[in-house]
Coordinates of N, CA, C and O in Angstrom, one line a residue:
M1322 N 47.5 90.0 32.2 CA 48.1 88.9 31.6 C 49.1 89.5 31.0 O 49.4 90.4 30.6
P1323 N 50.1 88.1 31.2 CA 51.6 88.3 30.5 C 51.4 88.2 28.9 O 50.4 87.8 28.2
Y1324 N 52.5 88.5 28.3 CA 52.3 88.4 27.0 C 52.1 87.0 26.4 O 52.6 85.9 26.8
A1325 N 51.9 86.5 25.3 CA 51.6 85.5 24.6 C 51.6 85.7 23.1 O 51.0 86.8 22.7
P1326 N 52.2 84.6 22.4 CA 52.2 85.0 21.0 C 51.2 85.5 20.0 O 50.2 85.1 20.6
G1327 N 51.4 86.3 19.3 CA 50.4 86.9 18.5 C 50.6 86.5 17.3 O 51.5 85.9 16.7
D1328 N 49.8 87.4 16.4 CA 50.0 87.3 14.8 C 50.8 88.4 14.3 O 50.5 89.6 14.4
A1329 N 52.2 88.0 13.6 CA 53.0 88.9 13.2 C 52.7 89.9 12.0 O 53.1 91.2 12.1
G1330 N 51.8 89.3 11.2 CA 51.3 90.0 10.1 C 50.3 91.3 10.7 O 50.4 92.5 10.2
K1331 N 49.4 91.2 11.8 CA 48.6 92.2 12.4 C 49.7 92.9 13.4 O 49.1 94.1 13.1
G1332 N 50.7 92.2 13.6 CA 51.3 93.4 14.3 C 52.2 94.3 13.6 O 52.4 95.5 13.7
A1333 N 52.3 93.8 12.2 CA 53.2 94.8 11.1 C 52.3 95.9 10.8 O 52.8 96.8 10.8
A1334 N 51.1 95.6 10.9 CA 49.9 96.5 10.6 C 50.2 97.5 11.6 O 49.8 98.8 11.2
I1335 N 49.8 96.9 12.9 CA 50.1 98.1 14.1 C 51.3 99.0 14.1 O 51.1 100.0 14.2
F1336 N 52.4 98.1 13.6 CA 53.6 98.8 13.8 C 53.6 100.0 12.8 O 53.9 101.1 13.0
K1337 N 53.0 99.7 11.4 CA 53.0 100.6 10.3 C 51.9 102.0 10.6 O 52.4 103.1 10.4
R1338 N 50.9 101.5 11.4 CA 49.8 102.5 11.7 C 50.2 103.4 12.8 O 50.3 104.7 12.9
S1339 N 51.0 102.8 14.0 CA 51.0 103.4 15.1 C 52.8 103.9 15.7 O 53.0 104.6 16.3
C1340 N 53.5 103.0 14.9 CA 55.0 103.4 15.5 C 56.0 103.9 14.3 O 57.0 104.4 14.5
A1341 N 56.0 103.5 13.1 CA 56.8 103.6 12.1 C 57.2 105.1 11.8 O 58.0 105.4 11.0
L1342 N 55.9 106.1 11.8 CA 56.4 107.3 12.2 C 57.7 108.1 12.8 O 58.4 108.7 12.2
C1343 N 57.8 107.0 14.1 CA 59.0 107.5 15.0 C 60.1 106.6 15.0 O 60.9 106.8 15.7
H1344 N 60.2 105.4 14.8 CA 60.7 104.2 15.1 C 61.1 103.5 13.3 O 60.0 103.3 12.7
T1345 N 62.6 103.2 13.6 CA 62.7 102.1 12.3 C 63.3 100.7 13.2 O 63.7 100.5 14.4
V1346 N 63.4 99.7 12.2 CA 63.5 98.5 12.9 C 64.8 97.6 12.5 O 65.1 96.8 12.8
G1347 N 65.2 97.9 11.0 CA 66.2 97.5 10.5 C 67.9 97.6 10.9 O 67.9 98.9 11.6
A1348 N 68.2 96.8 11.0 CA 69.9 97.1 11.1 C 70.4 97.9 10.6 O 70.1 98.3 9.3
G1349 N 71.2 98.9 11.1 CA 71.8 100.1 10.2 C 70.8 101.3 10.0 O 71.0 102.0 9.5
E1350 N 69.3 101.0 10.4 CA 68.3 102.2 9.6 C 68.7 103.3 11.0 O 69.2 103.1 12.0
P1351 N 68.5 104.5 10.6 CA 68.6 105.6 11.2 C 67.8 105.7 12.6 O 66.4 105.2 12.4
N1352 N 68.2 106.3 13.3 CA 67.0 106.8 14.7 C 66.4 107.9 13.9 O 66.4 108.6 13.1
K1353 N 65.0 108.0 14.4 CA 63.9 108.9 13.8 C 63.6 110.0 15.2 O 64.6 110.0 16.0
V1354 N 62.5 110.3 15.4 CA 62.1 111.0 16.7 C 62.4 109.8 17.7 O 62.6 110.4 19.0
G1355 N 62.1 108.8 17.5 CA 62.5 107.7 18.5 C 63.5 106.9 17.9 O 64.1 107.1 16.8
P1356 N 64.1 105.8 19.0 CA 65.3 105.2 18.5 C 65.1 104.4 17.6 O 63.7 103.4 17.3
N1357 N 66.2 103.6 16.8 CA 66.0 102.2 16.0 C 65.9 101.5 16.9 O 66.6 101.3 18.0
L1358 N 65.2 100.4 16.5 CA 64.8 99.4 17.3 C 65.2 97.9 17.0 O 65.0 96.9 17.6
H1359 N 66.1 98.0 16.1 CA 66.7 96.7 15.9 C 67.6 96.3 17.1 O 68.6 97.1 17.7
G1360 N 67.4 95.0 17.7 CA 68.4 94.6 18.6 C 67.5 94.9 19.9 O 68.1 94.8 21.4
L1361 N 66.1 95.4 20.1 CA 65.4 95.8 21.1 C 65.6 94.6 22.0 O 65.9 94.9 23.2
F1362 N 65.3 93.2 21.7 CA 65.2 92.2 22.8 C 66.2 92.1 23.7 O 67.4 91.8 22.7
G1363 N 66.6 92.3 25.1 CA 67.7 91.9 25.4 C 68.6 93.3 25.7 O 69.6 93.0 26.4
R1364 N 68.1 94.1 25.2 CA 69.0 95.4 25.6 C 67.9 96.4 26.6 O 66.9 96.4 26.7
K1365 N 69.1 96.9 27.4 CA 68.4 98.0 28.2 C 67.8 99.2 28.0 O 68.3 99.9 26.8
T1366 N 66.8 99.6 28.7 CA 66.2 101.1 28.0 C 67.3 101.9 28.3 O 68.4 102.0 28.7
G1367 N 67.0 103.0 27.3 CA 68.0 103.9 27.2 C 69.3 103.9 26.7 O 70.3 104.5 26.9
S1368 N 69.7 102.9 25.6 CA 71.1 102.4 25.4 C 71.2 102.5 23.9 O 72.3 102.2 23.7
V1369 N 70.8 103.1 23.2 CA 70.7 102.8 21.8 C 72.2 104.3 21.1 O 71.6 105.3 21.9
D1370 N 72.9 103.8 21.1 CA 74.0 104.8 20.6 C 73.6 106.0 19.8 O 72.9 105.7 18.6
G1371 N 73.8 107.2 20.0 CA 73.5 108.2 19.1 C 71.9 108.8 19.2 O 71.6 109.7 18.6
F1372 N 71.3 108.2 20.5 CA 69.8 108.7 20.6 C 69.8 109.2 21.8 O 70.4 108.7 22.9
S1373 N 69.3 110.7 21.9 CA 69.3 111.5 23.3 C 68.2 110.9 24.1 O 66.9 111.3 23.3
Y1374 N 68.2 110.2 24.8 CA 66.8 109.8 25.6 C 66.9 111.0 26.8 O 67.8 111.5 27.4
T1375 N 65.6 110.4 27.6 CA 65.6 111.3 28.6 C 65.7 110.5 29.9 O 66.2 109.4 29.9
A1376 N 66.2 111.1 30.8 CA 66.8 110.6 32.1 C 65.8 109.4 32.6 O 66.7 108.7 33.1
A1377 N 64.6 109.5 32.5 CA 63.6 108.5 33.0 C 64.0 107.4 32.4 O 63.9 106.2 33.0
N1378 N 64.1 107.7 31.1 CA 64.1 106.0 30.2 C 65.5 105.8 30.8 O 65.6 104.3 31.0
V1379 N 66.6 106.1 30.9 CA 68.0 105.8 31.3 C 67.8 105.2 32.4 O 68.4 104.0 32.7
K1380 N 67.4 105.8 33.4 CA 67.5 105.5 34.8 C 66.3 104.1 35.0 O 66.5 103.5 35.8
K1381 N 65.6 104.0 34.3 CA 64.5 102.6 34.4 C 65.3 101.5 34.6 O 64.9 100.9 35.3
G1382 N 66.3 101.3 33.9 CA 67.1 100.1 33.7 C 66.6 98.6 33.7 O 67.2 97.8 33.9
I1383 N 65.4 99.0 33.1 CA 65.0 97.2 33.0 C 65.5 96.6 31.4 O 66.1 97.6 30.5
V1384 N 65.4 95.6 31.2 CA 66.1 94.8 30.2 C 64.6 94.7 29.5 O 63.6 93.9 29.7
W1385 N 64.8 95.3 27.9 CA 63.6 94.6 27.0 C 63.6 93.2 26.8 O 64.1 92.3 26.4
G1386 N 62.1 92.5 26.9 CA 61.7 91.3 26.6 C 60.3 91.3 26.1 O 59.8 92.4 26.5
E1387 N 59.9 90.2 25.9 CA 58.1 89.9 25.6 C 57.1 90.5 26.8 O 56.7 91.5 26.4
D1388 N 57.8 90.5 28.2 CA 56.8 90.7 29.0 C 57.1 92.3 29.5 O 56.0 93.0 29.8
T1389 N 58.2 92.7 29.4 CA 58.4 94.0 29.8 C 57.8 95.3 28.6 O 57.0 96.0 28.7
L1390 N 58.1 94.6 27.4 CA 57.2 95.3 26.4 C 55.9 95.2 26.1 O 55.5 96.5 25.7
F1391 N 55.3 94.3 26.5 CA 54.1 94.3 26.4 C 53.2 95.0 27.9 O 52.5 96.0 27.5
A1392 N 53.9 95.3 28.9 CA 53.6 96.0 29.7 C 53.6 97.4 29.2 O 53.0 98.2 29.3
Y1393 N 54.8 97.7 28.9 CA 55.3 98.9 28.5 C 54.2 99.9 27.5 O 54.0 100.6 27.4
L1394 N 54.1 99.0 26.6 CA 53.0 99.2 25.2 C 51.8 99.7 25.9 O 51.1 100.2 25.4
E1395 N 51.2 99.1 27.0 CA 49.7 99.6 27.6 C 49.8 101.2 27.6 O 48.7 101.6 27.2
N1396 N 50.7 101.5 28.5 CA 50.5 103.0 29.0 C 52.3 103.1 28.9 O 52.6 103.3 30.2
P1397 N 53.1 103.5 27.8 CA 54.4 104.4 28.4 C 54.6 105.2 29.2 O 55.6 104.9 29.8
K1398 N 53.9 106.1 29.2 CA 54.0 107.1 30.3 C 53.9 106.9 31.8 O 54.3 107.6 32.5
K1399 N 53.1 105.8 31.8 CA 52.8 105.2 33.0 C 53.8 104.3 33.6 O 54.3 104.2 34.7
Y1400 N 54.5 103.4 32.5 CA 55.5 102.4 32.7 C 57.0 103.0 33.0 O 57.5 102.7 34.0
I1401 N 57.1 104.3 32.3 CA 58.3 105.2 32.4 C 57.8 106.7 32.6 O 57.8 107.2 31.7
P1402 N 57.4 107.1 33.7 CA 57.2 108.3 34.1 C 58.2 109.2 33.9 O 59.3 109.2 33.9
G1403 N 57.8 110.4 32.8 CA 59.0 111.0 32.4 C 59.3 111.0 31.0 O 60.3 111.5 30.4
T1404 N 59.0 110.1 30.5 CA 59.5 109.6 29.0 C 58.9 110.7 28.2 O 57.8 111.0 28.4
S1405 N 59.5 110.8 27.2 CA 59.0 111.7 26.1 C 58.4 111.0 24.9 O 57.6 111.6 23.9
M1406 N 58.2 109.7 25.3 CA 57.3 109.0 24.2 C 56.3 109.2 23.8 O 55.2 109.2 24.9
N1407 N 55.4 110.2 22.8 CA 54.4 110.5 22.7 C 53.6 109.5 22.2 O 53.0 109.7 20.8
F1408 N 52.9 108.5 22.6 CA 52.2 107.4 22.5 C 51.2 107.3 23.6 O 52.0 106.9 24.8
V1409 N 49.9 107.1 23.6 CA 49.0 106.8 24.6 C 48.8 105.4 24.7 O 48.6 105.0 25.9
G1410 N 49.8 104.3 24.2 CA 49.5 103.1 24.4 C 48.8 102.1 23.3 O 47.7 102.9 22.8
L1411 N 48.5 100.9 23.7 CA 47.6 99.9 23.0 C 46.7 99.0 24.2 O 47.5 98.7 25.0
K1412 N 45.4 99.8 24.4 CA 44.9 99.4 25.5 C 44.6 97.4 25.2 O 44.5 96.8 26.1
K1413 N 44.2 97.0 24.2 CA 43.7 95.6 23.8 C 45.2 94.8 24.3 O 46.0 94.9 23.3
E1414 N 45.0 93.9 24.8 CA 46.1 92.5 24.9 C 46.4 92.1 23.7 O 47.5 91.8 23.2
K1415 N 45.3 91.7 22.8 CA 45.7 91.4 21.5 C 46.4 92.2 20.6 O 47.5 91.4 19.8
D1416 N 46.3 93.4 20.5 CA 47.3 94.1 19.8 C 48.7 94.2 20.2 O 49.3 94.4 19.5
R1417 N 48.7 94.2 21.6 CA 50.0 94.3 22.1 C 51.0 92.9 21.9 O 51.8 93.0 21.2
N1418 N 50.0 91.7 21.9 CA 50.5 90.6 21.5 C 51.0 90.4 20.1 O 51.9 90.1 19.9
D1419 N 50.3 90.9 19.4 CA 50.4 91.1 17.9 C 51.6 91.9 17.6 O 52.7 91.4 17.0
L1420 N 52.1 93.1 18.1 CA 53.0 93.9 17.8 C 54.1 93.5 18.4 O 55.6 93.6 17.7
V1421 N 54.3 92.9 19.7 CA 55.4 92.1 20.1 C 55.9 90.9 19.6 O 56.9 91.1 19.0
T1422 N 55.1 90.2 19.2 CA 55.3 89.0 18.2 C 55.9 89.8 16.9 O 56.9 89.0 16.5
F1423 N 55.7 91.1 16.1 CA 56.1 91.2 14.9 C 57.5 91.9 15.3 O 58.4 91.7 14.3
L1424 N 57.7 92.6 16.4 CA 58.9 93.4 16.6 C 59.8 92.0 16.9 O 61.3 92.5 16.6
K1425 N 59.7 91.0 17.5 CA 60.6 89.8 18.0 C 61.1 89.6 16.5 O 62.6 89.4 16.7
Q1426 N 60.5 89.4 15.7 CA 61.0 88.9 14.2 C 61.8 90.1 14.0 O 62.8 89.9 13.2
A1427 N 61.1 91.3 13.6 CA 61.5 92.4 12.6 C 62.8 93.1 13.3 O 63.6 93.3 12.6
T1428 N 63.1 92.7 14.4 CA 64.2 93.5 15.0 C 65.3 92.3 15.6 O 66.3 93.0 16.2
A1429 N 65.2 91.4 15.2 CA 66.1 90.3 15.6 C 67.4 90.6 14.3 O 67.3 91.1 13.5

């Protein structure tokens, strides 16, 4: 199933639990182990200045949107073989919908 709007509050909790150790979302916040996600939607993979991506991430060449992020978050290593993102993914569609909804708001 494609992305459907979820609960941003629940998405924030998922982000805090599963993503915040490696990513930031605010404008001007630093990259961590993973890149800062501010401005994520509409941005090509592997394009944050100052962050060292794997060749696989750069070559994927997709533009992040609701549906691409929804698919990626299910299994990042399957979606971008060769990525160094050490995250097993979110198997539940509801969790992915909630996280994408949160990220749309938090990274705008």
